Amino acid sequence: CDPHQNHLILGAVHEPGHWILAAIYHSERRSVVLDPMGNDSLKIKQCLTFTRTFVRKRGLSVSRWTASTLPHILQKDSTSCGVFVLKVDLSFLCNLCEGLL
């Protein structure tokens, strides 16, 4: 995946028994992580480390890169994280496509 060719890179990240969503905005030098369980502060740090590694391996600068989260709903059970990630993924893509039209 070449960050130069993509405004937005989405990733469904699997941890043992759990899914989270990571989004990389290369042109804005930022990443967004959404954890349906709400463990956002820990996930933000992990996302920033992962993003910097991902970008650095592609020969790009990682200075001034940030990571954050957005307000989002939390899952109410122990099984819906995968559905959450897919639905939010779709929402990100729909918003991106609307901006292109």
N, CA, C and O atoms as a GROMACS GRO file, in nm:
protein
  404
    1CYS      N    1   0.084  -0.119   0.000
    1CYS     CA    2   0.000   0.000   0.000
    1CYS      C    3   0.089   0.125   0.000
    1CYS      O    4   0.172   0.143   0.089
    2ASP      N    5   0.071   0.209  -0.098
    2ASP     CA    6   0.152   0.329  -0.111
    2ASP      C    7   0.077   0.450  -0.056
    2ASP      O    8  -0.022   0.492  -0.116
    3PRO      N    9   0.121   0.507   0.056
    3PRO     CA   10   0.051   0.622   0.114
    3PRO      C   11   0.044   0.742   0.020
    3PRO      O   12  -0.048   0.823   0.031
    4HIS      N   13   0.140   0.755  -0.072
    4HIS     CA   14   0.138   0.868  -0.166
    4HIS      C   15   0.015   0.863  -0.257
    4HIS      O   16  -0.032   0.968  -0.301
    5GLN      N   17  -0.035   0.746  -0.285
    5GLN     CA   18  -0.145   0.731  -0.379
    5GLN      C   19  -0.282   0.728  -0.311
    5GLN      O   20  -0.384   0.718  -0.379
    6ASN      N   21  -0.285   0.737  -0.180
    6ASN     CA   22  -0.411   0.724  -0.108
    6ASN      C   23  -0.427   0.835  -0.006
    6ASN      O   24  -0.338   0.859   0.076
    7HIS      N   25  -0.542   0.902  -0.011
    7HIS     CA   26  -0.570   1.004   0.091
    7HIS      C   27  -0.599   0.937   0.225
    7HIS      O   28  -0.562   0.990   0.330
    8LEU      N   29  -0.664   0.822   0.220
    8LEU     CA   30  -0.706   0.752   0.341
    8LEU      C   31  -0.671   0.604   0.329
    8LEU      O   32  -0.702   0.540   0.229
    9ILE      N   33  -0.608   0.552   0.432
    9ILE     CA   34  -0.580   0.409   0.440
    9ILE      C   35  -0.652   0.357   0.564
    9ILE      O   36  -0.627   0.404   0.675
   10LEU      N   37  -0.741   0.261   0.544
   10LEU     CA   38  -0.818   0.203   0.655
   10LEU      C   39  -0.766   0.064   0.686
   10LEU      O   40  -0.729  -0.012   0.596
   11GLY      N   41  -0.765   0.032   0.814
   11GLY     CA   42  -0.722  -0.101   0.853
   11GLY      C   43  -0.807  -0.155   0.966
   11GLY      O   44  -0.830  -0.088   1.067
   12ALA      N   45  -0.853  -0.277   0.949
   12ALA     CA   46  -0.920  -0.349   1.056
   12ALA      C   47  -0.810  -0.426   1.128
   12ALA      O   48  -0.749  -0.516   1.070
   13VAL      N   49  -0.785  -0.392   1.253
   13VAL     CA   50  -0.675  -0.449   1.329
   13VAL      C   51  -0.730  -0.554   1.425
   13VAL      O   52  -0.818  -0.526   1.507
   14HIS      N   53  -0.678  -0.675   1.414
   14HIS     CA   54  -0.725  -0.784   1.500
   14HIS      C   55  -0.627  -0.806   1.614
   14HIS      O   56  -0.507  -0.824   1.594
   15GLU      N   57  -0.682  -0.804   1.733
   15GLU     CA   58  -0.610  -0.845   1.853
   15GLU      C   59  -0.679  -0.972   1.899
   15GLU      O   60  -0.792  -0.997   1.857
   16PRO      N   61  -0.617  -1.051   1.981
   16PRO     CA   62  -0.684  -1.174   2.023
   16PRO      C   63  -0.826  -1.149   2.077
   16PRO      O   64  -0.844  -1.089   2.183
   17GLY      N   65  -0.926  -1.195   2.001
   17GLY     CA   66  -1.065  -1.181   2.042
   17GLY      C   67  -1.126  -1.044   2.026
   17GLY      O   68  -1.232  -1.018   2.082
   18HIS      N   69  -1.061  -0.954   1.950
   18HIS     CA   70  -1.113  -0.818   1.941
   18HIS      C   71  -1.067  -0.751   1.812
   18HIS      O   72  -0.957  -0.778   1.762
   19TRP      N   73  -1.152  -0.663   1.757
   19TRP     CA   74  -1.122  -0.585   1.637
   19TRP      C   75  -1.127  -0.436   1.670
   19TRP      O   76  -1.214  -0.392   1.744
   20ILE      N   77  -1.033  -0.359   1.613
   20ILE     CA   78  -1.038  -0.213   1.622
   20ILE      C   79  -1.016  -0.157   1.481
   20ILE      O   80  -0.972  -0.229   1.391
   21LEU      N   81  -1.047  -0.031   1.464
   21LEU     CA   82  -1.032   0.035   1.334
   21LEU      C   83  -0.922   0.139   1.342
   21LEU      O   84  -0.918   0.219   1.436
   22ALA      N   85  -0.832   0.138   1.245
   22ALA     CA   86  -0.728   0.240   1.234
   22ALA      C   87  -0.739   0.307   1.097
   22ALA      O   88  -0.759   0.240   0.996
   23ALA      N   89  -0.727   0.437   1.096
   23ALA     CA   90  -0.732   0.514   0.972
   23ALA      C   91  -0.608   0.602   0.965
   23ALA      O   92  -0.572   0.669   1.062
   24ILE      N   93  -0.542   0.602   0.850
   24ILE     CA   94  -0.423   0.683   0.829
   24ILE      C   95  -0.456   0.788   0.723
   24ILE      O   96  -0.495   0.755   0.611
   25TYR      N   97  -0.438   0.913   0.760
   25TYR     CA   98  -0.453   1.026   0.668
   25TYR      C   99  -0.313   1.077   0.637
   25TYR      O  100  -0.260   1.163   0.707
   26HIS      N  101  -0.253   1.024   0.531
   26HIS     CA  102  -0.114   1.057   0.499
   26HIS      C  103  -0.094   1.206   0.478
   26HIS      O  104  -0.001   1.263   0.534
   27SER      N  105  -0.177   1.269   0.398
   27SER     CA  106  -0.156   1.411   0.365
   27SER      C  107  -0.171   1.503   0.487
   27SER      O  108  -0.119   1.614   0.488
   28GLU      N  109  -0.242   1.456   0.588
   28GLU     CA  110  -0.261   1.536   0.710
   28GLU      C  111  -0.166   1.494   0.822
   28GLU      O  112  -0.165   1.554   0.929
   29ARG      N  113  -0.086   1.390   0.796
   29ARG     CA  114   0.009   1.338   0.895
   29ARG      C  115  -0.059   1.303   1.027
   29ARG      O  116  -0.014   1.341   1.135
   30ARG      N  117  -0.170   1.229   1.014
   30ARG     CA  118  -0.240   1.190   1.136
   30ARG      C  119  -0.306   1.054   1.119
   30ARG      O  120  -0.335   1.009   1.008
   31SER      N  121  -0.328   0.991   1.232
   31SER     CA  122  -0.398   0.863   1.236
   31SER      C  123  -0.514   0.875   1.334
   31SER      O  124  -0.510   0.954   1.429
   32VAL      N  125  -0.615   0.796   1.309
   32VAL     CA  126  -0.732   0.791   1.397
   32VAL      C  127  -0.755   0.644   1.432
   32VAL      O  128  -0.749   0.557   1.345
   33VAL      N  129  -0.780   0.619   1.557
   33VAL     CA  130  -0.809   0.483   1.601
   33VAL      C  131  -0.943   0.482   1.675
   33VAL      O  132  -0.971   0.570   1.757
   34LEU      N  133  -1.024   0.383   1.644
   34LEU     CA  134  -1.154   0.368   1.709
   34LEU      C  135  -1.161   0.228   1.768
   34LEU      O  136  -1.156   0.128   1.696
   35ASP      N  137  -1.174   0.222   1.898
   35ASP     CA  138  -1.184   0.094   1.968
   35ASP      C  139  -1.326   0.082   2.022
   35ASP      O  140  -1.366   0.161   2.108
   36PRO      N  141  -1.404  -0.014   1.973
   36PRO     CA  142  -1.541  -0.027   2.018
   36PRO      C  143  -1.554  -0.058   2.167
   36PRO      O  144  -1.663  -0.045   2.222
   37MET      N  145  -1.445  -0.099   2.232
   37MET     CA  146  -1.448  -0.123   2.376
   37MET      C  147  -1.414   0.002   2.456
   37MET      O  148  -1.432   0.005   2.577
   38GLY      N  149  -1.364   0.106   2.389
   38GLY     CA  150  -1.336   0.233   2.455
   38GLY      C  151  -1.199   0.245   2.518
   38GLY      O  152  -1.177   0.336   2.598
   39ASN      N  153  -1.105   0.158   2.484
   39ASN     CA  154  -0.969   0.166   2.538
   39ASN      C  155  -0.886   0.265   2.458
   39ASN      O  156  -0.776   0.232   2.413
   40ASP      N  157  -0.937   0.385   2.441
   40ASP     CA  158  -0.879   0.476   2.343
   40ASP      C  159  -0.739   0.528   2.377
   40ASP      O  160  -0.655   0.534   2.287
   41SER      N  161  -0.710   0.564   2.501
   41SER     CA  162  -0.579   0.624   2.531
   41SER      C  163  -0.466   0.525   2.503
   41SER      O  164  -0.363   0.564   2.446
   42LEU      N  165  -0.482   0.400   2.540
   42LEU     CA  166  -0.380   0.298   2.511
   42LEU      C  167  -0.370   0.275   2.361
   42LEU      O  168  -0.260   0.265   2.307
   43LYS      N  169  -0.484   0.266   2.294
   43LYS     CA  170  -0.485   0.238   2.150
   43LYS      C  171  -0.425   0.354   2.070
   43LYS      O  172  -0.363   0.331   1.966
   44ILE      N  173  -0.444   0.477   2.116
   44ILE     CA  174  -0.387   0.592   2.047
   44ILE      C  175  -0.234   0.581   2.046
   44ILE      O  176  -0.172   0.604   1.942
   45LYS      N  177  -0.174   0.547   2.158
   45LYS     CA  178  -0.029   0.532   2.165
   45LYS      C  179   0.018   0.418   2.074
   45LYS      O  180   0.118   0.433   2.003
   46GLN      N  181  -0.052   0.306   2.077
   46GLN     CA  182  -0.015   0.194   1.992
   46GLN      C  183  -0.031   0.229   1.844
   46GLN      O  184   0.052   0.192   1.761
   47CYS      N  185  -0.137   0.300   1.812
   47CYS     CA  186  -0.163   0.339   1.673
   47CYS      C  187  -0.054   0.433   1.622
   47CYS      O  188  -0.009   0.420   1.509
   48LEU      N  189  -0.012   0.527   1.706
   48LEU     CA  190   0.092   0.620   1.666
   48LEU      C  191   0.222   0.546   1.638
   48LEU      O  192   0.290   0.574   1.539
   49THR      N  193   0.258   0.453   1.723
   49THR     CA  194   0.379   0.372   1.703
   49THR      C  195   0.370   0.292   1.574
   49THR      O  196   0.463   0.290   1.495
   50PHE      N  197   0.257   0.225   1.553
   50PHE     CA  198   0.238   0.145   1.433
   50PHE      C  199   0.242   0.232   1.307
   50PHE      O  200   0.307   0.196   1.209
   51THR      N  201   0.173   0.345   1.310
   51THR     CA  202   0.167   0.433   1.194
   51THR      C  203   0.305   0.485   1.158
   51THR      O  204   0.343   0.485   1.041
   52ARG      N  205   0.380   0.527   1.257
   52ARG     CA  206   0.515   0.577   1.230
   52ARG      C  207   0.602   0.468   1.167
   52ARG      O  208   0.679   0.496   1.075
   53THR      N  209   0.590   0.347   1.215
   53THR     CA  210   0.665   0.236   1.158
   53THR      C  211   0.621   0.211   1.014
   53THR      O  212   0.705   0.195   0.925
   54PHE      N  213   0.491   0.207   0.990
   54PHE     CA  214   0.435   0.184   0.857
   54PHE      C  215   0.483   0.290   0.759
   54PHE      O  216   0.526   0.258   0.649
   55VAL      N  217   0.477   0.416   0.799
   55VAL     CA  218   0.514   0.527   0.712
   55VAL      C  219   0.666   0.530   0.689
   55VAL      O  220   0.712   0.551   0.577
   56ARG      N  221   0.742   0.509   0.795
   56ARG     CA  222   0.888   0.510   0.784
   56ARG      C  223   0.936   0.401   0.688
   56ARG      O  224   1.029   0.425   0.610
   57LYS      N  225   0.874   0.284   0.692
   57LYS     CA  226   0.914   0.174   0.603
   57LYS      C  227   0.889   0.208   0.457
   57LYS      O  228   0.947   0.146   0.368
   58ARG      N  229   0.804   0.303   0.432
   58ARG     CA  230   0.776   0.346   0.295
   58ARG      C  231   0.856   0.470   0.256
   58ARG      O  232   0.829   0.534   0.154
   59GLY      N  233   0.955   0.504   0.340
   59GLY     CA  234   1.047   0.612   0.307
   59GLY      C  235   0.992   0.751   0.330
   59GLY      O  236   1.044   0.847   0.271
   60LEU      N  237   0.891   0.766   0.412
   60LEU     CA  238   0.830   0.896   0.436
   60LEU      C  239   0.868   0.948   0.574
   60LEU      O  240   0.904   0.871   0.663
   61SER      N  241   0.859   1.077   0.590
   61SER     CA  242   0.891   1.140   0.718
   61SER      C  243   0.782   1.113   0.820
   61SER      O  244   0.663   1.112   0.787
   62VAL      N  245   0.822   1.090   0.944
   62VAL     CA  246   0.724   1.066   1.050
   62VAL      C  247   0.721   1.179   1.152
   62VAL      O  248   0.652   1.170   1.254
   63SER      N  249   0.796   1.287   1.125
   63SER     CA  250   0.795   1.398   1.220
   63SER      C  251   0.659   1.466   1.222
   63SER      O  252   0.591   1.475   1.119
   64ARG      N  253   0.622   1.512   1.336
   64ARG     CA  254   0.495   1.581   1.359
   64ARG      C  255   0.372   1.497   1.329
   64ARG      O  256   0.265   1.552   1.302
   65TRP      N  257   0.385   1.366   1.332
   65TRP     CA  258   0.271   1.279   1.310
   65TRP      C  259   0.190   1.271   1.438
   65TRP      O  260   0.248   1.262   1.546
   66THR      N  261   0.057   1.273   1.428
   66THR     CA  262  -0.028   1.266   1.546
   66THR      C  263  -0.124   1.148   1.535
   66THR      O  264  -0.148   1.095   1.426
   67ALA      N  265  -0.178   1.111   1.648
   67ALA     CA  266  -0.281   1.007   1.652
   67ALA      C  267  -0.386   1.052   1.753
   67ALA      O  268  -0.355   1.114   1.854
   68SER      N  269  -0.511   1.018   1.721
   68SER     CA  270  -0.621   1.057   1.809
   68SER      C  271  -0.736   0.959   1.788
   68SER      O  272  -0.723   0.859   1.717
   69THR      N  273  -0.846   0.990   1.850
   69THR     CA  274  -0.968   0.914   1.828
   69THR      C  275  -1.080   1.013   1.797
   69THR      O  276  -1.060   1.134   1.806
   70LEU      N  277  -1.193   0.962   1.763
   70LEU     CA  278  -1.313   1.043   1.739
   70LEU      C  279  -1.423   0.994   1.832
   70LEU      O  280  -1.421   0.879   1.874
   71PRO      N  281  -1.518   1.080   1.863
   71PRO     CA  282  -1.631   1.031   1.943
   71PRO      C  283  -1.702   0.918   1.867
   71PRO      O  284  -1.729   0.929   1.748
   72HIS      N  285  -1.731   0.811   1.938
   72HIS     CA  286  -1.798   0.698   1.875
   72HIS      C  287  -1.873   0.617   1.979
   72HIS      O  288  -1.846   0.626   2.099
   73ILE      N  289  -1.966   0.538   1.931
   73ILE     CA  290  -2.042   0.452   2.021
   73ILE      C  291  -1.953   0.338   2.068
   73ILE      O  292  -1.854   0.304   2.005
   74LEU      N  293  -1.992   0.281   2.182
   74LEU     CA  294  -1.920   0.165   2.235
   74LEU      C  295  -2.006   0.042   2.219
   74LEU      O  296  -2.129   0.049   2.225
   75GLN      N  297  -1.942  -0.070   2.198
   75GLN     CA  298  -2.018  -0.194   2.187
   75GLN      C  299  -2.076  -0.230   2.323
   75GLN      O  300  -2.015  -0.203   2.427
   76LYS      N  301  -2.192  -0.291   2.322
   76LYS     CA  302  -2.260  -0.326   2.446
   76LYS      C  303  -2.251  -0.474   2.478
   76LYS      O  304  -2.308  -0.521   2.576
   77ASP      N  305  -2.178  -0.547   2.396
   77ASP     CA  306  -2.163  -0.690   2.419
   77ASP      C  307  -2.019  -0.729   2.390
   77ASP      O  308  -1.934  -0.643   2.370
   78SER      N  309  -1.991  -0.856   2.389
   78SER     CA  310  -1.853  -0.901   2.367
   78SER      C  311  -1.830  -0.956   2.226
   78SER      O  312  -1.726  -1.016   2.200
   79THR      N  313  -1.927  -0.936   2.135
   79THR     CA  314  -1.914  -0.997   2.003
   79THR      C  315  -1.932  -0.903   1.885
   79THR      O  316  -1.909  -0.945   1.771
   80SER      N  317  -1.970  -0.780   1.906
   80SER     CA  318  -2.005  -0.694   1.792
   80SER      C  319  -1.892  -0.605   1.742
   80SER      O  320  -1.916  -0.519   1.658
   81CYS      N  321  -1.770  -0.623   1.791
   81CYS     CA  322  -1.660  -0.535   1.749
   81CYS      C  323  -1.632  -0.546   1.599
   81CYS      O  324  -1.601  -0.446   1.535
   82GLY      N  325  -1.642  -0.666   1.542
   82GLY     CA  326  -1.617  -0.682   1.399
   82GLY      C  327  -1.719  -0.608   1.314
   82GLY      O  328  -1.683  -0.544   1.215
   83VAL      N  329  -1.844  -0.616   1.353
   83VAL     CA  330  -1.951  -0.543   1.282
   83VAL      C  331  -1.930  -0.393   1.297
   83VAL      O  332  -1.946  -0.319   1.200
   84PHE      N  333  -1.893  -0.349   1.415
   84PHE     CA  334  -1.864  -0.207   1.439
   84PHE      C  335  -1.757  -0.158   1.343
   84PHE      O  336  -1.774  -0.054   1.278
   85VAL      N  337  -1.646  -0.231   1.334
   85VAL     CA  338  -1.535  -0.191   1.248
   85VAL      C  339  -1.580  -0.184   1.102
   85VAL      O  340  -1.545  -0.088   1.032
   86LEU      N  341  -1.655  -0.281   1.056
   86LEU     CA  342  -1.702  -0.280   0.917
   86LEU      C  343  -1.796  -0.164   0.890
   86LEU      O  344  -1.786  -0.099   0.785
   87LYS      N  345  -1.889  -0.136   0.981
   87LYS     CA  346  -1.984  -0.027   0.961
   87LYS      C  347  -1.914   0.109   0.963
   87LYS      O  348  -1.945   0.196   0.881
   88VAL      N  349  -1.820   0.128   1.053
   88VAL     CA  350  -1.748   0.256   1.058
   88VAL      C  351  -1.658   0.269   0.937
   88VAL      O  352  -1.643   0.378   0.883
   89ASP      N  353  -1.596   0.159   0.894
   89ASP     CA  354  -1.517   0.156   0.772
   89ASP      C  355  -1.600   0.207   0.654
   89ASP      O  356  -1.556   0.293   0.577
   90LEU      N  357  -1.720   0.155   0.641
   90LEU     CA  358  -1.811   0.196   0.534
   90LEU      C  359  -1.844   0.343   0.545
   90LEU      O  360  -1.851   0.413   0.443
   91SER      N  361  -1.865   0.392   0.666
   91SER     CA  362  -1.895   0.533   0.686
   91SER      C  363  -1.779   0.622   0.641
   91SER      O  364  -1.800   0.723   0.574
   92PHE      N  365  -1.656   0.584   0.677
   92PHE     CA  366  -1.538   0.658   0.633
   92PHE      C  367  -1.533   0.664   0.480
   92PHE      O  368  -1.509   0.769   0.422
   93LEU      N  369  -1.556   0.550   0.416
   93LEU     CA  370  -1.550   0.544   0.269
   93LEU      C  371  -1.660   0.626   0.204
   93LEU      O  372  -1.636   0.694   0.104
   94CYS      N  373  -1.781   0.621   0.260
   94CYS     CA  374  -1.892   0.700   0.205
   94CYS      C  375  -1.862   0.849   0.215
   94CYS      O  376  -1.889   0.925   0.122
   95ASN      N  377  -1.807   0.893   0.328
   95ASN     CA  378  -1.772   1.034   0.345
   95ASN      C  379  -1.662   1.074   0.248
   95ASN      O  380  -1.666   1.185   0.194
   96LEU      N  381  -1.566   0.986   0.225
   96LEU     CA  382  -1.459   1.015   0.130
   96LEU      C  383  -1.515   1.028  -0.011
   96LEU      O  384  -1.478   1.120  -0.084
   97CYS      N  385  -1.604   0.936  -0.050
   97CYS     CA  386  -1.662   0.940  -0.183
   97CYS      C  387  -1.748   1.064  -0.203
   97CYS      O  388  -1.748   1.122  -0.312
   98GLU      N  389  -1.822   1.107  -0.102
   98GLU     CA  390  -1.903   1.228  -0.114
   98GLU      C  391  -1.816   1.349  -0.138
   98GLU      O  392  -1.855   1.440  -0.212
   99GLY      N  393  -1.697   1.352  -0.077
   99GLY     CA  394  -1.606   1.464  -0.096
   99GLY      C  395  -1.545   1.468  -0.235
   99GLY      O  396  -1.498   1.573  -0.279
  100LEU      N  397  -1.547   1.356  -0.305
  100LEU     CA  398  -1.490   1.350  -0.440
  100LEU      C  399  -1.591   1.388  -0.548
  100LEU      O  400  -1.554   1.422  -0.660
  101LEU      N  401  -1.719   1.380  -0.514
  101LEU     CA  402  -1.821   1.408  -0.616
  101LEU      C  403  -1.844   1.554  -0.638
  101LEU      O  404  -1.928   1.592  -0.720
   0.00000   0.00000   0.00000
